[in-house]
Coordinates of C-alpha atoms in Angstrom, one line a residue:
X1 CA 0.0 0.0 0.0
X2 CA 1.5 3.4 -1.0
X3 CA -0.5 5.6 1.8
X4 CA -2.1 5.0 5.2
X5 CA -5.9 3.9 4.9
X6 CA -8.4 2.5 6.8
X7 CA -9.7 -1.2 5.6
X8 CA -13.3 -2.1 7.0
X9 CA -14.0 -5.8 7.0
X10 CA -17.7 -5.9 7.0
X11 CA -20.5 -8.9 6.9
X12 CA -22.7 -11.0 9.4
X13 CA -21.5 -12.5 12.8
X14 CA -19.8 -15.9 11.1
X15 CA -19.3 -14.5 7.8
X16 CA -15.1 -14.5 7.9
X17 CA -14.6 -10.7 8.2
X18 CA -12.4 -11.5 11.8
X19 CA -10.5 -14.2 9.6
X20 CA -10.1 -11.8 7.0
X21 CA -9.5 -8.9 8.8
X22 CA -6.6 -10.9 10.9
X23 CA -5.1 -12.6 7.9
X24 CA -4.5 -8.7 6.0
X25 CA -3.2 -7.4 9.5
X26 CA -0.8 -9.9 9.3
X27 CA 0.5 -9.9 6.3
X28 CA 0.8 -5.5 6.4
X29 CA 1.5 -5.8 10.0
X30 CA -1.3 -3.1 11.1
X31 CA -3.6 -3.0 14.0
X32 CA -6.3 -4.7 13.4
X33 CA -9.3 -3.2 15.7
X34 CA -12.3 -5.4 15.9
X35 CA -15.9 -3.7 17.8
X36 CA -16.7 -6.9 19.9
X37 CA -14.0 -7.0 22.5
X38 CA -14.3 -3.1 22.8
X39 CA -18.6 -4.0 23.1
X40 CA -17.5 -6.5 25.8
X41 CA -14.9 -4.5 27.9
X42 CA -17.7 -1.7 28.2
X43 CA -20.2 -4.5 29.6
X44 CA -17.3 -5.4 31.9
X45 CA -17.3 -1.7 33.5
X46 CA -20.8 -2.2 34.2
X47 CA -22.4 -0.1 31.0
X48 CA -25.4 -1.5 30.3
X49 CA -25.9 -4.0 26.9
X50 CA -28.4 -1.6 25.3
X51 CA -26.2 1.5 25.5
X52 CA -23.2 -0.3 23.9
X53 CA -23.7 -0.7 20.5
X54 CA -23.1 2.2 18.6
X55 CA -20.8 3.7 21.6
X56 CA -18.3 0.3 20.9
X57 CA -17.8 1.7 17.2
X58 CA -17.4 5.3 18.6
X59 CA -14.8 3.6 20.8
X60 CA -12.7 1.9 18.3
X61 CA -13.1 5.2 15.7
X62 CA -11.3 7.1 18.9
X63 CA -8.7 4.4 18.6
X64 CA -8.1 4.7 14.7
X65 CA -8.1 7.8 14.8
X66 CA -5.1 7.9 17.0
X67 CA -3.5 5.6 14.9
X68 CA -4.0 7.8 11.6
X69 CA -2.4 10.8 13.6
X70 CA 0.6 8.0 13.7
X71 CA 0.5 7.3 9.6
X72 CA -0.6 4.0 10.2
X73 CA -3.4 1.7 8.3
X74 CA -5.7 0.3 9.6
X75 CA -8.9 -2.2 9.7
X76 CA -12.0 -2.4 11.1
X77 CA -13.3 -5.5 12.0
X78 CA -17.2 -5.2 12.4
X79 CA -20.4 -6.2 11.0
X80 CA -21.1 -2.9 9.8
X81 CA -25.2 -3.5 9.6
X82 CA -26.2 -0.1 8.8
X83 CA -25.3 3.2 6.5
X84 CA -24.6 5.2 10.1
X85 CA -22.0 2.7 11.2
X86 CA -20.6 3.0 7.5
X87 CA -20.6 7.0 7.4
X88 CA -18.8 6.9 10.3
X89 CA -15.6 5.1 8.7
X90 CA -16.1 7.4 5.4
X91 CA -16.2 10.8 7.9
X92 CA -12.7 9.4 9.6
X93 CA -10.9 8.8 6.4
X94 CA -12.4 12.2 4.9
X95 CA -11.0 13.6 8.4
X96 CA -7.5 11.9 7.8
X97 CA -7.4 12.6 4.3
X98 CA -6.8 8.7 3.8
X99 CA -8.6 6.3 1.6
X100 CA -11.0 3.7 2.8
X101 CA -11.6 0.1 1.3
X102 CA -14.7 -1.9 2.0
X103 CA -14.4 -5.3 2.0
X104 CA -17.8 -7.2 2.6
X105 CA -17.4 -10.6 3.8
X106 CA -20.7 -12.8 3.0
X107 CA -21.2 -17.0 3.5
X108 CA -23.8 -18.0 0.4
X109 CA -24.3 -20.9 2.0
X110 CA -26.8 -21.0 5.0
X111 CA -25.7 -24.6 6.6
X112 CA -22.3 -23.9 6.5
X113 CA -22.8 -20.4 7.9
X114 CA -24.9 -21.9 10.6
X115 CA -22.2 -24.5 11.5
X116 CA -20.0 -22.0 11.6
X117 CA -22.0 -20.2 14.3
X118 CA -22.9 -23.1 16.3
X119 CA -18.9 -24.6 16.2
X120 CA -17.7 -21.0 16.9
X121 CA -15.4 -20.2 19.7
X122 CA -14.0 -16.7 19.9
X123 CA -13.0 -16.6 23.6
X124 CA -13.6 -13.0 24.2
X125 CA -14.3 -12.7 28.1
X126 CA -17.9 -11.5 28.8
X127 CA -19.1 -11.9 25.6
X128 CA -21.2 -15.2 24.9
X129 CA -21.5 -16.8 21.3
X130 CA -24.5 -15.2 18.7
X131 CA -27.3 -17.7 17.9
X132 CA -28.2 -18.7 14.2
X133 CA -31.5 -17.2 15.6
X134 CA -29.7 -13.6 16.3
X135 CA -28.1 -13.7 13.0
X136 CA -31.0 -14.3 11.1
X137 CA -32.4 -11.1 12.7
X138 CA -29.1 -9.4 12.7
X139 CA -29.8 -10.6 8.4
X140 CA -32.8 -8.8 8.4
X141 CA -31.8 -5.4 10.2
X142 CA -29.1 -5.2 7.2
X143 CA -28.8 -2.4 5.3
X144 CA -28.2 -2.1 1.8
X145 CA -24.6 -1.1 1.0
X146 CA -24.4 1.8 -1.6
X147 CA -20.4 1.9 -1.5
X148 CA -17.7 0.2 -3.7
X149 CA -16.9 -2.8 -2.2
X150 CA -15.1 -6.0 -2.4
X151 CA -17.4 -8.8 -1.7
X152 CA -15.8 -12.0 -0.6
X153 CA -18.0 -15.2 -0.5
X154 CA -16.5 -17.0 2.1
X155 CA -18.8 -20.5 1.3
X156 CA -16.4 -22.0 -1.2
X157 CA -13.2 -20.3 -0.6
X158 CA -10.0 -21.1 1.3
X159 CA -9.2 -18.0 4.2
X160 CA -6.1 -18.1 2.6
X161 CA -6.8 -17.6 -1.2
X162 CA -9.6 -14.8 -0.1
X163 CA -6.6 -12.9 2.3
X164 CA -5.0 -13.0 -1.4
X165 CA -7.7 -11.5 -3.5
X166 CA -8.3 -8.8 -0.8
X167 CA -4.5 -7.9 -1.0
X168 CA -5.1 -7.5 -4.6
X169 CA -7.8 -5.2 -4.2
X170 CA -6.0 -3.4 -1.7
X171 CA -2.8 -2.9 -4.1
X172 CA -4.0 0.1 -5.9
X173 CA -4.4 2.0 -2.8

């Protein structure tokens, strides 16, 4: 990458953005800044679960936006649901004066999206696992997106040979 930008991984609990959004952190060795374990530190201080929501993503902007004052890239690791959440990143790079790349993760495959749910692990303390049943209502409260975007359909494809086409997309940055 030739400049400092801010990548948001996007898509549906289980869709692979984390996966994706660790995999391109990796390989440009940038922070990688995910909304869920700021969501479950601010359940930890006692903030209530129906104030956090937007607030998390207001948390991790604060965050990226000290790391843009440092020239760094960064992603965004989030679902992303809805055009506020999205404005946000688009206000922070027009603020910086930095690009920012969508990359929407999406699995076209409902069993293997479930399983994914239901095997899912992520370890992140406070935070319990989504239900298939929260997802499928998380699906519905989804906003069209009306940016350019890489979409990533993570039902057939290797984590590995999707880290590679988002590292093409990301090239002409």
């Amino acid at each position: 990458m030739k400049q400092p930008a801010i990548i948001v991984t996007s898509g549906l609990p289980g869709s692979g953005k984390s996966t994706i959004a660790e995999g391109i952190g990796r390989l440009l060795r940038v922070p990688v800044l995910s909304i869920d374990p700021a969501e479950a530190a601010m359940w930890a201080a006692g903030l209530p679960k129906e104030n956090t929501g937007i607030a998390a993503y207001r948390v991790v902007e604060a965050i990226a936006a000290e790391n843009l004052k440092l020239g760094l890239t960064i992603i965004v690791d989030a679902v992303n649901p809805v055009e506020e959440a999205r404005q946000m990143w688009r206000d922070l790079a027009d603020r910086f004066q930095v690009p920012v790349c969508f990359i929407e993760c999406l699995c076209s495959d409902d069993q293997i999206h479930r399983t994914r749910i239901e095997k899912r692990v992520r370890n992140i303390p406070g935070m319990p696992e989504i239900t298939w049943e929260r997802v499928q209502e998380r699906k519905a409260e989804y906003e069209e997106w009306l940016d350019v975007r890489l979409r990533l359909d993570t039902a057939s494809d290797a984590p590995d040979v999707l880290i590679a086409r988002a590292m093409d997309y990301l090239q002409a940055i």
